[in-house]
Coordinates of C-alpha atoms and ligand atoms in Angstrom, one line a residue:
X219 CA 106.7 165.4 126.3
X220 CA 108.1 163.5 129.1
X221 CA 109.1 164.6 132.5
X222 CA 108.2 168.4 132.6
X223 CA 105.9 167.9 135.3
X224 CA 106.8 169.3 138.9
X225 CA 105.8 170.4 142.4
X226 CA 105.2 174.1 143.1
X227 CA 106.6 174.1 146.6
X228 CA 110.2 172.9 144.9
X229 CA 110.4 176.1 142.7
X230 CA 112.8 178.8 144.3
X231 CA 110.9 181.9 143.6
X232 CA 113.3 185.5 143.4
X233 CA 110.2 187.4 145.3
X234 CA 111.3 191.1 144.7
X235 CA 112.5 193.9 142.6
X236 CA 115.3 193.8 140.3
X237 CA 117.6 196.8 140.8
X238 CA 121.0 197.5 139.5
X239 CA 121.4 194.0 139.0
X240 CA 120.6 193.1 142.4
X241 CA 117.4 191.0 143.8
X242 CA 115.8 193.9 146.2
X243 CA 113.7 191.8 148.9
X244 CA 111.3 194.1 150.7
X245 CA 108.2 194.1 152.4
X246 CA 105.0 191.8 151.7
X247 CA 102.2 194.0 150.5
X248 CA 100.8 191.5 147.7
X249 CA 100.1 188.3 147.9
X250 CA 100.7 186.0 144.6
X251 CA 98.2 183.5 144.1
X252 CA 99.1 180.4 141.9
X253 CA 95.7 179.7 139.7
X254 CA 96.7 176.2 139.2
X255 CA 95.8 175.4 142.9
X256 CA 94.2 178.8 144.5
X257 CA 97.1 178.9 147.0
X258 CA 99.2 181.4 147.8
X259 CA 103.0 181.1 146.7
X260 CA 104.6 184.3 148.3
X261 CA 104.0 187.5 149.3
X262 CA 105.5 190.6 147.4
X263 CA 106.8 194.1 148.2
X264 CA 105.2 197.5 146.2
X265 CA 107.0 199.5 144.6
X266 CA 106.0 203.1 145.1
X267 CA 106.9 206.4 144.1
X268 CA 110.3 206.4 145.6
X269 CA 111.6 203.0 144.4
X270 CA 110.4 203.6 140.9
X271 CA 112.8 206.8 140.7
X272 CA 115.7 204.9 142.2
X273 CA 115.3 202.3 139.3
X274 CA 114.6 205.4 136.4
X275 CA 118.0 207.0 137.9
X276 CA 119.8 204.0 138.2
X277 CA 118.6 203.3 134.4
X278 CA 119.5 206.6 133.2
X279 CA 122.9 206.8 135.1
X280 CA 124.3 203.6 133.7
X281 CA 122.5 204.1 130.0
X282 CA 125.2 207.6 130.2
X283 CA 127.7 205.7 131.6
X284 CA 128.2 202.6 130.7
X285 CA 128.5 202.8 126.8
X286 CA 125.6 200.6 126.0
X287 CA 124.4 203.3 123.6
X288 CA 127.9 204.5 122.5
X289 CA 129.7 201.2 122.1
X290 CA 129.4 199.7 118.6
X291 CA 126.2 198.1 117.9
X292 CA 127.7 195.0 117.4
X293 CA 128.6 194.8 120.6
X294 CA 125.2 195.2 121.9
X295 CA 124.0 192.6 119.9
X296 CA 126.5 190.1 120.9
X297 CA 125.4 190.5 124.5
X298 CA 121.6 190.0 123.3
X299 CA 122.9 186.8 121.3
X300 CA 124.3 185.3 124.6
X301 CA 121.6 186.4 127.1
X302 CA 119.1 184.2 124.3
X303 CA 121.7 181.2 124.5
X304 CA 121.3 181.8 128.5
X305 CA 117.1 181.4 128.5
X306 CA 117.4 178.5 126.9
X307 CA 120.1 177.0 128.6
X308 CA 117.8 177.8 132.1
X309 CA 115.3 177.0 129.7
X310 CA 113.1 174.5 132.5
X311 CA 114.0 176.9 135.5
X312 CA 112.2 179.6 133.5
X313 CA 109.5 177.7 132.2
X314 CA 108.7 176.9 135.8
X315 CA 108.5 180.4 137.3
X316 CA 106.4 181.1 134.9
X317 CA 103.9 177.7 134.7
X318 CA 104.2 178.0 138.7
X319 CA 101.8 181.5 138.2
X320 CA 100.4 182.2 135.4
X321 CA 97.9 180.4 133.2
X322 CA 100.6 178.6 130.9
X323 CA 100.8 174.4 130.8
X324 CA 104.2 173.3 131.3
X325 CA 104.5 171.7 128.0
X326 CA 103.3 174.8 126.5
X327 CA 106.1 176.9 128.3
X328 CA 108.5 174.5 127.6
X329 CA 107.7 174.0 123.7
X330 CA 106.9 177.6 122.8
X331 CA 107.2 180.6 125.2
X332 CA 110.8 179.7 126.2
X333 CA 112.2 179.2 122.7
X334 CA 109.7 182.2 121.0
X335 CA 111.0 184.5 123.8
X336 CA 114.9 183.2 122.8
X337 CA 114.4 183.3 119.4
X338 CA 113.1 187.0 119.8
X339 CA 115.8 188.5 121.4
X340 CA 117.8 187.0 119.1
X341 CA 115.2 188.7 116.1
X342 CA 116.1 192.0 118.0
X343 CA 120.2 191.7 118.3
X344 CA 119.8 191.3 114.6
X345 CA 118.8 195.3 114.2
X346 CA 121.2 196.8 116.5
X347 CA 123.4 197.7 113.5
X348 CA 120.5 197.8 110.4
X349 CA 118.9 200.7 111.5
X350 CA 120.8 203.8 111.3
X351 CA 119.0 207.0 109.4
X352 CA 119.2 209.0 105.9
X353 CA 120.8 211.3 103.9
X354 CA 118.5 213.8 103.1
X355 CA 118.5 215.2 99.5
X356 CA 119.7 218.8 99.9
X357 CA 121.5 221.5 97.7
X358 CA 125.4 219.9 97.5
X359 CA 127.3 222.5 99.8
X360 CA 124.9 221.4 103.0
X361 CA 124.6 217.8 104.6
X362 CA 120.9 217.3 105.6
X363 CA 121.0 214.0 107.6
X364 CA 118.4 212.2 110.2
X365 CA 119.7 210.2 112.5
X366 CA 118.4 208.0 115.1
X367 CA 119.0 208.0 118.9
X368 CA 117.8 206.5 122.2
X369 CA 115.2 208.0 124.5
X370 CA 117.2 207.1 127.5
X371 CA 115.0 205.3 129.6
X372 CA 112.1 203.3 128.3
X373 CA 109.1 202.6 130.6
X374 CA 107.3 198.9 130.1
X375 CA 104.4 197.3 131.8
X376 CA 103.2 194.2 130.9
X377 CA 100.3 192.0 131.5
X378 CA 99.8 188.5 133.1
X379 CA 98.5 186.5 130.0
X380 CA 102.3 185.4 128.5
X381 CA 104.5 186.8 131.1
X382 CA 107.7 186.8 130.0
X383 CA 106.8 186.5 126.1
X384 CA 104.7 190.3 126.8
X385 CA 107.2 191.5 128.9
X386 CA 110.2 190.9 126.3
X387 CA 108.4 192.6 123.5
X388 CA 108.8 195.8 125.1
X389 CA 112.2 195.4 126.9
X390 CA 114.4 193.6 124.4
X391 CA 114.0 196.1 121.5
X392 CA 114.4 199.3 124.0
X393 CA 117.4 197.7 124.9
X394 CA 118.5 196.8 121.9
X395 CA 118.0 200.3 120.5
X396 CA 120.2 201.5 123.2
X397 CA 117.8 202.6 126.1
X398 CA 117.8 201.5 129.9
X399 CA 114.6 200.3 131.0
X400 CA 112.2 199.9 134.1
X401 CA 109.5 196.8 134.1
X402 CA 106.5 196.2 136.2
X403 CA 105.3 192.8 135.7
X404 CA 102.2 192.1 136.2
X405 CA 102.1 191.7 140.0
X406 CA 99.7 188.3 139.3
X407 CA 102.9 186.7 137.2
X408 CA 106.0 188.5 138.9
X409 CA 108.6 185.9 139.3
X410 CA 110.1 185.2 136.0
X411 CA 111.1 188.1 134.6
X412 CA 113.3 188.5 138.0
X413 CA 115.1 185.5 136.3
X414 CA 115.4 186.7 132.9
X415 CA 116.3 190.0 133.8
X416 CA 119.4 188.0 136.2
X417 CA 120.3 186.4 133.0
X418 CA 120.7 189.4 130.9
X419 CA 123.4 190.7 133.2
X420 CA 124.7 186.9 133.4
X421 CA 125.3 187.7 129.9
X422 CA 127.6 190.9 129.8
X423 CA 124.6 193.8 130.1
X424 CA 125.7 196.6 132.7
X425 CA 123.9 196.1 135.7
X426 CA 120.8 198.7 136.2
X427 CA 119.9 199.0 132.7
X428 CA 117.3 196.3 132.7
X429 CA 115.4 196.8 136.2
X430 CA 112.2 195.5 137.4
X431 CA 110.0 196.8 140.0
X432 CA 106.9 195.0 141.1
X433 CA 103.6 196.2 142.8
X434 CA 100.2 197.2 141.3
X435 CA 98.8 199.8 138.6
X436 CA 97.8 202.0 141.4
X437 CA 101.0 202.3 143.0
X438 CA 104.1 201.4 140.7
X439 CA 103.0 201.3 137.1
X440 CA 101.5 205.3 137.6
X441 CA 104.6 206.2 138.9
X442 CA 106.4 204.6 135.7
X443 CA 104.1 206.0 133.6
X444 CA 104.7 209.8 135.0
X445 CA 108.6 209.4 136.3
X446 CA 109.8 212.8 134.1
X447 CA 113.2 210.2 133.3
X448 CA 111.2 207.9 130.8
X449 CA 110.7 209.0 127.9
X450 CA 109.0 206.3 126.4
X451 CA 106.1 203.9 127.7
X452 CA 105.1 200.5 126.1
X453 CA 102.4 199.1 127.9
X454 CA 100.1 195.6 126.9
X455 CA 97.0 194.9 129.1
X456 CA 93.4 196.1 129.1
X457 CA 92.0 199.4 127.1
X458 CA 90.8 201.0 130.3
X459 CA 94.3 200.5 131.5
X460 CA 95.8 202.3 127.9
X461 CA 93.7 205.3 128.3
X462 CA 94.8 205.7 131.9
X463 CA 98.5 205.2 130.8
X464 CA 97.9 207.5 127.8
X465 CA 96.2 210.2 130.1
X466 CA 99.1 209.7 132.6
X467 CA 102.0 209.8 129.3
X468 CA 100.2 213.0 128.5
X469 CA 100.3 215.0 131.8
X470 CA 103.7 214.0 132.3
X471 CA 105.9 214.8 129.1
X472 CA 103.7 214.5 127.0
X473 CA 105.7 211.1 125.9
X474 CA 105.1 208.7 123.7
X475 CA 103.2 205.2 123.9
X476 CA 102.8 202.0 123.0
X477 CA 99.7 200.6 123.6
X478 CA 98.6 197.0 123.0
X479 CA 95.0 196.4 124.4
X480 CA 92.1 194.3 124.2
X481 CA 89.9 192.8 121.5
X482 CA 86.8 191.5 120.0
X483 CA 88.4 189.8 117.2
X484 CA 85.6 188.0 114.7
X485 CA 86.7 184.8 112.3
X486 CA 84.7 184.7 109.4
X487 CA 83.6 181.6 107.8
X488 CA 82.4 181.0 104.1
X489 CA 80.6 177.9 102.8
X490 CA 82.9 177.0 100.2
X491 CA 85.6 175.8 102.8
X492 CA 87.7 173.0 101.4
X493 CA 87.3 171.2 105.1
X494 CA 85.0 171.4 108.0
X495 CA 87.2 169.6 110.4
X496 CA 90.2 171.5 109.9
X497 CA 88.5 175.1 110.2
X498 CA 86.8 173.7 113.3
X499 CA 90.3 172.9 114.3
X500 CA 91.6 176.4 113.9
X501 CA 88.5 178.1 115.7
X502 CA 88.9 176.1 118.4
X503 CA 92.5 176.7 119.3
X504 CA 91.5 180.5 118.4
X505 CA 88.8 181.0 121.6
X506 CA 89.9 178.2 123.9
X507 CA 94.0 178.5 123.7
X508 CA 94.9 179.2 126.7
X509 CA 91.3 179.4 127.9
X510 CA 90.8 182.2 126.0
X511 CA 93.1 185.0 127.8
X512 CA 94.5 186.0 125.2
X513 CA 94.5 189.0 123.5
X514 CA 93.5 188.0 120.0
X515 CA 91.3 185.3 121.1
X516 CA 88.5 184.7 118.0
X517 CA 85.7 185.1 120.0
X518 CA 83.1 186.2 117.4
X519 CA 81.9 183.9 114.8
X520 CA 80.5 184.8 111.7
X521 CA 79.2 181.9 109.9
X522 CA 77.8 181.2 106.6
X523 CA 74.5 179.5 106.8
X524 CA 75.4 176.7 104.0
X525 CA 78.2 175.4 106.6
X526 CA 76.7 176.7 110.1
X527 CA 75.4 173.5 111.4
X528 CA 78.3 171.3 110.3
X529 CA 80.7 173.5 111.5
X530 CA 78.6 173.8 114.9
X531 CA 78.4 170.3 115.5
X532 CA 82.3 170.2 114.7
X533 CA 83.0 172.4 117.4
X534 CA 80.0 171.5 120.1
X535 CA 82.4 167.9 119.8
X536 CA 85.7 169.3 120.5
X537 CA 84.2 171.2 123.6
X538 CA 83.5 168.0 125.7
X539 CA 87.0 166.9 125.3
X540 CA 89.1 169.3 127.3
X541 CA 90.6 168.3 130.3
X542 CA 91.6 170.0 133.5
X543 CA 94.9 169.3 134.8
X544 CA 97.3 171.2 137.1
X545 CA 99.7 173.9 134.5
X546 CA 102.6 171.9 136.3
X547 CA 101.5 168.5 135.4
X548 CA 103.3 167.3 132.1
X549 CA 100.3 166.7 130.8
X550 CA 98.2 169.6 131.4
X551 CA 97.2 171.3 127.9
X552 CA 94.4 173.6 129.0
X553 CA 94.4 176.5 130.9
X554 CA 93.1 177.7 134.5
X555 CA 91.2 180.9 134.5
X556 CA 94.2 183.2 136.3
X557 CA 91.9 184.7 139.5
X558 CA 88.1 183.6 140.9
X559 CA 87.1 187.1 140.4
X560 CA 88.1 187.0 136.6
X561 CA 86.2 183.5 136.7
X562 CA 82.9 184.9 138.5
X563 CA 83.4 187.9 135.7
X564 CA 83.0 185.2 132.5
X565 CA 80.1 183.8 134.0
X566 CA 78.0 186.6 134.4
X567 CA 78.9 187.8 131.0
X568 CA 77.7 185.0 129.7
X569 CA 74.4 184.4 132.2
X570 CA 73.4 188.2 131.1
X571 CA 73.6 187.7 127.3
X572 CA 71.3 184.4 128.5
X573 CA 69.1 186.5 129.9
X574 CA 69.0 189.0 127.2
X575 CA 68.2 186.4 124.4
X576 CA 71.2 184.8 123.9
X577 CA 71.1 181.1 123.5
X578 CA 73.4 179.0 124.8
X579 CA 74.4 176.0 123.1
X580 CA 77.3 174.4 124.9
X581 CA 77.6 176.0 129.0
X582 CA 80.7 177.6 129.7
X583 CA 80.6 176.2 133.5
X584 CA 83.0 175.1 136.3
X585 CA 85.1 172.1 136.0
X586 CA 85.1 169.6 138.4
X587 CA 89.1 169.2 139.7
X588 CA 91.0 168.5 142.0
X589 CA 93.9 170.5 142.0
X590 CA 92.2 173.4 143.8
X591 CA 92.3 175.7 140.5
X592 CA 89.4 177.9 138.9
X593 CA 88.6 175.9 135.5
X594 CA 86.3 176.9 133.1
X595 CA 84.6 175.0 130.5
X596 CA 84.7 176.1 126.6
X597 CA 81.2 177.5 126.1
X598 CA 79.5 178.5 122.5
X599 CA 76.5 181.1 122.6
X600 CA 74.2 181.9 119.9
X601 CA 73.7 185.4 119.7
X602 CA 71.0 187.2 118.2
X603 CA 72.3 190.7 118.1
X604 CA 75.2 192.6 118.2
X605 CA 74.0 194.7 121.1
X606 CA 74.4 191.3 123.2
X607 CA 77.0 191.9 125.8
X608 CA 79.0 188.5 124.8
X609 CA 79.2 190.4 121.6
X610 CA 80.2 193.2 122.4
X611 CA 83.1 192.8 125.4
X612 CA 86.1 191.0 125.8
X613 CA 85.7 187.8 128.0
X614 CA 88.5 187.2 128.2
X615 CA 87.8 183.2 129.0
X616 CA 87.2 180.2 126.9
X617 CA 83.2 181.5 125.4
X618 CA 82.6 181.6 121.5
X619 CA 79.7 183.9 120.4
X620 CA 78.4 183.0 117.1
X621 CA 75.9 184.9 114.8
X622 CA 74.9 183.1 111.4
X623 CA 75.2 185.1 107.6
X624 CA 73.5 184.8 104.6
X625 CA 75.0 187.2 101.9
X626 CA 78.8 188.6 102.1
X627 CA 78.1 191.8 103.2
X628 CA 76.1 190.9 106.1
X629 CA 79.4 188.8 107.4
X630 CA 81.3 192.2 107.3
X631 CA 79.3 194.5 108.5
X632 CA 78.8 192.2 111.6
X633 CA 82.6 192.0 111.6
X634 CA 82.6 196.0 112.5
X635 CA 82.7 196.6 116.2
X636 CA 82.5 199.8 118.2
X637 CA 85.9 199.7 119.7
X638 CA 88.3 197.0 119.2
X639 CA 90.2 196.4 116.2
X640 CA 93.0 194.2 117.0
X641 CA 92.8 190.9 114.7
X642 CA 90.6 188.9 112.5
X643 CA 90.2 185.5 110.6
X644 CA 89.1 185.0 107.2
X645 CA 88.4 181.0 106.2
X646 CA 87.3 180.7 102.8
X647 CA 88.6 179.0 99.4
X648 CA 88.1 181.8 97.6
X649 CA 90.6 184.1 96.7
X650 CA 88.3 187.5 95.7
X651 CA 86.7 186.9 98.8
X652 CA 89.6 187.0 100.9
X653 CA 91.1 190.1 99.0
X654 CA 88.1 191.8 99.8
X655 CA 88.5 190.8 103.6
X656 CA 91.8 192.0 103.5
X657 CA 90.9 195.5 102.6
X658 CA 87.6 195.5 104.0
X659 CA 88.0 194.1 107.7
X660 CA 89.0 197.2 110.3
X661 CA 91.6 195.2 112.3
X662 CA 95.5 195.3 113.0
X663 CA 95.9 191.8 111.6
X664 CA 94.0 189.7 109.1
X665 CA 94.6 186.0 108.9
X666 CA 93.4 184.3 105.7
X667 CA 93.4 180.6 106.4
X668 CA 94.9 180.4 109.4
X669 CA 94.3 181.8 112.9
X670 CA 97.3 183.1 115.0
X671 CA 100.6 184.7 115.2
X672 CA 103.3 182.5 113.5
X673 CA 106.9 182.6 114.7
X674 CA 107.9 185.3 111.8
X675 CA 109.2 187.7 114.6
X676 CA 109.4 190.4 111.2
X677 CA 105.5 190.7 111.1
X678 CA 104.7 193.1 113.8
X679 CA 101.3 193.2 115.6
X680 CA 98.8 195.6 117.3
X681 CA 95.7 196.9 116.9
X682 CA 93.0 199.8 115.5
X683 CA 91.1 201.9 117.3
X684 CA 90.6 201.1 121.6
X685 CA 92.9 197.9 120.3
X686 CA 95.9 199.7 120.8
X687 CA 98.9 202.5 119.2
X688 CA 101.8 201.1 117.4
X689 CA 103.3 198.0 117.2
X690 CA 105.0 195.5 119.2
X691 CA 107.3 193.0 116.9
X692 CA 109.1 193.7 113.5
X693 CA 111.1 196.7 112.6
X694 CA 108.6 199.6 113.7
X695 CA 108.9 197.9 117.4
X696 CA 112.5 198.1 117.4
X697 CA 112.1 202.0 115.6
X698 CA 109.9 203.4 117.8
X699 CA 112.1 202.5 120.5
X700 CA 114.5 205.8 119.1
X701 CA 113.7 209.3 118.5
X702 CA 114.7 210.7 115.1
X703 CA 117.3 213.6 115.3
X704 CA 117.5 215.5 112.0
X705 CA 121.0 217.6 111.1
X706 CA 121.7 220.1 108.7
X707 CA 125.4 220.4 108.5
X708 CA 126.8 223.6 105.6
X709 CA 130.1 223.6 105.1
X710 CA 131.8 225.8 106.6
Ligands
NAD942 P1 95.4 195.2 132.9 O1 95.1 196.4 132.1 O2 94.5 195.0 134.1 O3 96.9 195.3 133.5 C1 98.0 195.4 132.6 C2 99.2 195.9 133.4 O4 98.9 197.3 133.7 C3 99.4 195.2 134.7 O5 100.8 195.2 135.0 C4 98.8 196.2 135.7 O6 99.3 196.1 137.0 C5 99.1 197.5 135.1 N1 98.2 198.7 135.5 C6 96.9 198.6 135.9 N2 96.5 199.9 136.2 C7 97.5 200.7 135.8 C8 97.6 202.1 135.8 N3 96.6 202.9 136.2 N4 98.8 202.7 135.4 C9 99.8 201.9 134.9 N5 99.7 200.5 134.9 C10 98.6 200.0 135.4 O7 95.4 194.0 131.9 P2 95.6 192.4 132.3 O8 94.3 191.9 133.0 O9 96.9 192.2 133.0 O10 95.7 191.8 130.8 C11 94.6 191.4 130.1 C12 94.4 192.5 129.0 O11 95.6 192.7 128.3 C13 93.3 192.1 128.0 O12 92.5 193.2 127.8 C14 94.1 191.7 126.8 O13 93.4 191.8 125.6 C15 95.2 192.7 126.9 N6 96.4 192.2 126.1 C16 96.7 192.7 124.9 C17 97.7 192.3 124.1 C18 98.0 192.9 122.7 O14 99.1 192.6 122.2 N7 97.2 193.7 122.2 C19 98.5 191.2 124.5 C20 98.2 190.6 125.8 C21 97.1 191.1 126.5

């Protein structure tokens, strides 16, 4: 792609809250730091107690008012169609707020989290008026009926990874199911959703029914998470986070949640793969796409000693070949790691699994660069045991840990891990072996052949165990966005 590259200091950046369809300026409590050159872009106001209930009344007052919920559903979803024709119309204005940020190449926010987060509000309009409730089946002279309704206010906080692609999964099906809604960004990656959320009432939704309030956990997501107004939370980001969200849900309704969290996620590879290269391919995209922050990142694998070594070699290759470019150059197709800390975090993880036995076959190390950004090398680890801590936690950051198999079972009981349960990959050309994956493997998603979401917005995603509760994507995202009523009605 041609002429997506640009400078940081031309990008206008809406620093602030987002409140009944105004841009709120306010103080300058955090500072937002740009990973693709360490420097700081702006500095932006918190959010505390006191602004978060301004933006769950204001959410609540115009989901009662303004007939967002009441009006035919059609109508909603005709708003929903036009505020998707709007993000890609501002399609490079967005892809910049967020590129300027956050981890993402330009070319990759151009070519897939722009049109992905279009096409899924467009998925989402599609159920405003496909999802209604039953008839029960009852004796003839009663009318037993459920029937489903908004909470009211949805609470959503989303993570820094894919900021506007996390963030929509949470707000556009609240919103298409009816609710108002209140989102803290990520207050790493807190520019763009400003924008989007501008665009939604560009496109005909009532002012203060989509707000956004920035700041930290601390401070504006535990107010969110206890503001006695929401009645619903969908939150994506760590599983320490989830369980303080959950904890917080609990005391304060209780109310339900959404939680997406972290993972572990192995791929398992079987000697009778058609074709090393292409499975090398895949695994390498898995742990190194965008520099391995992201949530389903294969980080484990489980290898079959008949094809180890190939496949080893295969992907020792691929690891010298990345480059480390600026997110806003056109160019750029790897990513920076999004804070020094996170970076300092990687490297001990993988310097203590060193020194507990692990060995390391390609270093996961700092780039040289000159665009002032934190750049980590893909690294590969042999690992001898699943006690190893590259084994066992979420890097988060471009490091493969690999531990070799001899006999099926062995691949899936090294599959099992203690907490995480979000996805896995399955590579083999057999098809009893993959049925028994299938079934076998104790993760949210199983990919047989392939590694990675596709753009079906229908198959939802989320994870088992500390991966998460519920789902975001498909029907049950937009569902559990309404609480079921049941009516009995007799007749007279
Ligand atoms: P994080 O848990 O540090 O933060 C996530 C969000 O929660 C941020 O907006 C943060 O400000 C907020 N937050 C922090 N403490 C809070 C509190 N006490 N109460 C309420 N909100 C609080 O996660 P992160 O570093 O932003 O994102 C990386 C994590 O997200 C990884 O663990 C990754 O696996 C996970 N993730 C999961 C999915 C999924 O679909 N399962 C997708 C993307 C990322």
């Amino acid at each position: 792609m041609n002429n997506l590259g640009f400078r940081p200091e031309d990008v206008a950046l809406p620093v602030g809250h987002f409140l009944a369809g105004r841009l709120v300026p306010g103080g300058a409590d955090i500072a937002v730091t740009s990973p693709g050159n360490g420097r700081i872009l702006a500095h932006l106001p918190e959010a505390g107690a006191d602004l978060v209930d301004e933006a769950a009344q204001t959410a609540a007052r115009v989901q009662r008012q303004s007939g967002w919920a009441s009006c035919a559903p059609r109508e909603r979803a005709k708003v929903l169609r036009r505020w998707a024709d709007l993000v890609e119309r501002n399609a490079m204005e967005l892809a910049r707020l967020e590129t300027v940020c956050s981890t993402r190449p330009i070319a990759q926010t151009v070519g897939w989290d722009i049109p992905f987060l279009a096409e899924g509000i467009r998925f989402f309009a599609e159920y405003c008026d496909k999802v209604g409730g039953d008839v029960a089946a009852t004796a003839t002279n009663l009318l037993g009926m459920t029937v489903y309704e908004p909470y009211g206010v949805t609470g959503a906080i989303a993570p820094w990874n894919f900021p506007l692609v996390m963030a929509s999964w949470k707000v556009v099906p609240a919103l298409a199911a009816g609710n108002g809604t209140v989102l803290k960004p990520s207050e790493m990656t807190p520019f763009s959703v400003v924008r989007l959320a501008e665009l939604a009432v560009e496109a005909g939704l009532p002012a203060g029914l989509f707000n956004v309030v920035q700041g930290t956990g601390l401070a504006t997501g535990e107010a969110i998470c206890r503001h006695p107004a929401i009645g619903k939370l969908s939150f994506t980001g760590s599983t320490r986070t989830g369980i303080a969200v959950m904890k917080a849900a609990a005391e304060s309704g209780p109310k339900p949640v959404t939680l997406e969290l972290g993972g572990k996620s192995p791929q398992l590879v079987f000697d009778d793969i058609p074709s090393v290269d292409d499975v090398a391919d895949r695994i390498f995209r898995a742990f190194t796409g965008n520099a391995g922050q992201v949530c389903v990142t294969g980080s484990r694998l489980i290898v079959q000693r008949g094809v180890a070594e190939p496949l080893i070699a295969a992907l020792v290759a691929r690891c010298g070949q990345v480059k480390a470019l600026a997110p806003w150059d056109e160019n750029a197709a790897y990513s920076p790691i999004i804070s020094e800390p996170q970076a300092n975090r990687i490297l001990a993880l993988v310097q203590g699994s060193v020194h507990a036995g692990a060995q390391e076959l390609v270093a996961c190390k700092r780039m040289d660069t000159n665009t002032g950004g934190v750049f980590l090398s893909p690294g590969m680890v042999m690992v001898q045991n699943a006690e190893c801590p590259l084994w066992q936690e979420e890097v988060f950051g471009p490091v493969l840990a690999i531990q070799v198999f001899d006999e099926d079972d062995q691949a899936f009981a090294l599959a099992e891990h203690p907490v995480y349960g979000l996805a896995a990959g399955v590579h083999t050309a057999s098809l009893p072996r993959a049925m028994r994956a299938i079934r076998t493997l104790k993760a949210g998603t199983v990919w047989v052949n392939r590694y990675g979401r596709s753009s079906d917005f229908v198959i939802p995603t989320g994870g088992f165990g500390g991966s998460g509760i519920g789902k975001d994507l498909g029907r049950q995202a937009f569902e559990a966005n309404l609480r079921l009523k049941s009516v009995l009605m007799a007749a007279e």
